[in-house]
Amino acid sequence: MRAIPVLALSAACWLVAAPAPAQTTSPNSRPLALSAESVLLLDTEGRVLYAKKPAEDHAPASLVKLMTLYLACEALDAGRAQWEDPVLVSHRAAFTPRYRMGLRTGESAPLRTLLEGVAIASANDAATAVAEHLGGTEEAFVAAMNAKAEELGLTHTHFANAHGLPDPAQRSTAEDLARLTQRLLDDYPSSRPLLGGATFVYRGRVYSRRIPLFQDPGGVQALKTGFTREAGYNLAISAWKSGQHFVLIVLGSQTRSLSFRDARTVLRYGFYETGLEVAPPPPPARRGKSPVPPRRPSERRPRAGLPGAG
């Protein structure tokens, strides 16, 4: 199977473009209020539009599945696998912990169905089954993941499994995950229907991945979400606006809703920076209140009543 050539972003542009200085403020010169620990936004040419600790070591959680999908698309493109290949589900795959799509030991499922489970349902059992089918064992597949990471220049990434469940050895950065996301989209445009899918049905259960980023989402896709207690809430976002493409990685937000808010905030910032949207005016100065005098160290102000406070 051969992927259709894509004219969007060139991988060469990614590799040779010198990153611009990281941005730390919003268009009206106020710092962006983000809960995420690490953020990176790139434009069409791979230039940095906004960055917050993009090289900081971080647990990738289910963003690991981006590499699982990369290797699967590579195998499909090379003819080593076919979309409708039957995949035998092992006991190990069937009992890979949550999140799962309910695979059963000994059953057979088409590779296409398992890849939809990986991409849309973020199913760990499907990721293990895909890894075993393509690599013979999950360990061999993980070795291939790490070899591919080295080939793609993901110098601060190490994979320990195919699904993203916690492992002390499994680490990455926003920089590396942005590069992986871009290469997946550029090298294998056949992955876009998988990554862009909003719903997936298996055994009568509907899995949905509708991400509330904007009221009018347009060309914004949440390609992958991820969560573990160690990692927090992670997002990989791809956005097209007026012919320009953006890749956004958000790592370590405190809640899922805050990860969406962080993504909206940073994407809006990128749209303003590139002139695709007009920045809103700064809020008017508050009037009518006297400034509060500075408190001396020896002074104590009376405590205001707080809900639930004694």
Coordinates of N, CA and C in Angstrom, one line a residue, residues 36 39 46 53 57 63 72 75 112 155 192 218 225 235 240 247 269 277 289 292 301 310:
A36 N -0.4 23.9 32.0 CA 0.5 22.9 31.5 C 1.9 23.1 32.0
V39 N 4.9 23.2 26.9 CA 4.1 23.5 25.8 C 5.0 23.9 24.6
G46 N 7.8 25.0 10.8 CA 8.5 24.4 12.0 C 9.1 25.4 12.9
K53 N 9.1 25.6 28.5 CA 9.9 24.4 28.9 C 9.8 23.3 27.9
D57 N 12.1 17.1 30.4 CA 11.8 15.7 30.4 C 10.4 15.4 31.0
L63 N 0.5 9.6 24.4 CA 1.2 10.2 23.2 C 2.2 9.2 22.6
A72 N 3.1 1.4 12.4 CA 2.0 0.6 11.7 C 1.8 1.2 10.3
A75 N 4.6 0.0 8.1 CA 4.4 -1.3 7.6 C 3.3 -1.4 6.5
R112 N -7.2 -2.9 10.8 CA -7.8 -1.6 10.7 C -8.6 -1.3 12.0
T155 N 15.9 12.9 20.2 CA 17.1 12.6 21.0 C 16.8 12.5 22.5
R192 N -4.1 10.3 8.6 CA -5.0 11.4 9.0 C -6.4 11.0 9.2
G218 N -13.4 24.1 12.8 CA -12.7 24.3 11.5 C -11.7 23.2 11.3
T225 N -4.8 12.3 22.9 CA -4.9 12.7 24.3 C -4.1 11.7 25.1
L235 N -1.8 16.5 25.4 CA -2.5 16.7 24.1 C -1.5 16.8 23.0
W240 N -5.2 23.5 11.0 CA -5.0 24.2 9.8 C -5.9 25.4 9.8
V247 N 1.3 22.8 14.7 CA 1.4 21.6 15.6 C 1.6 22.1 17.0
Y269 N -3.1 32.4 20.4 CA -1.9 33.2 20.4 C -1.2 33.0 19.0
E277 N -5.7 36.0 12.8 CA -6.8 36.6 13.6 C -6.3 37.9 14.2
K289 N -11.5 52.4 42.4 CA -11.0 51.8 43.6 C -9.7 52.4 44.0
V292 N -4.6 49.6 47.2 CA -4.4 49.1 48.5 C -3.0 49.4 49.0
R301 N -3.7 41.8 58.3 CA -5.0 42.2 57.8 C -6.1 41.2 58.3
G310 N -13.3 28.0 58.3 CA -13.7 28.1 59.7 C -13.4 29.5 60.3

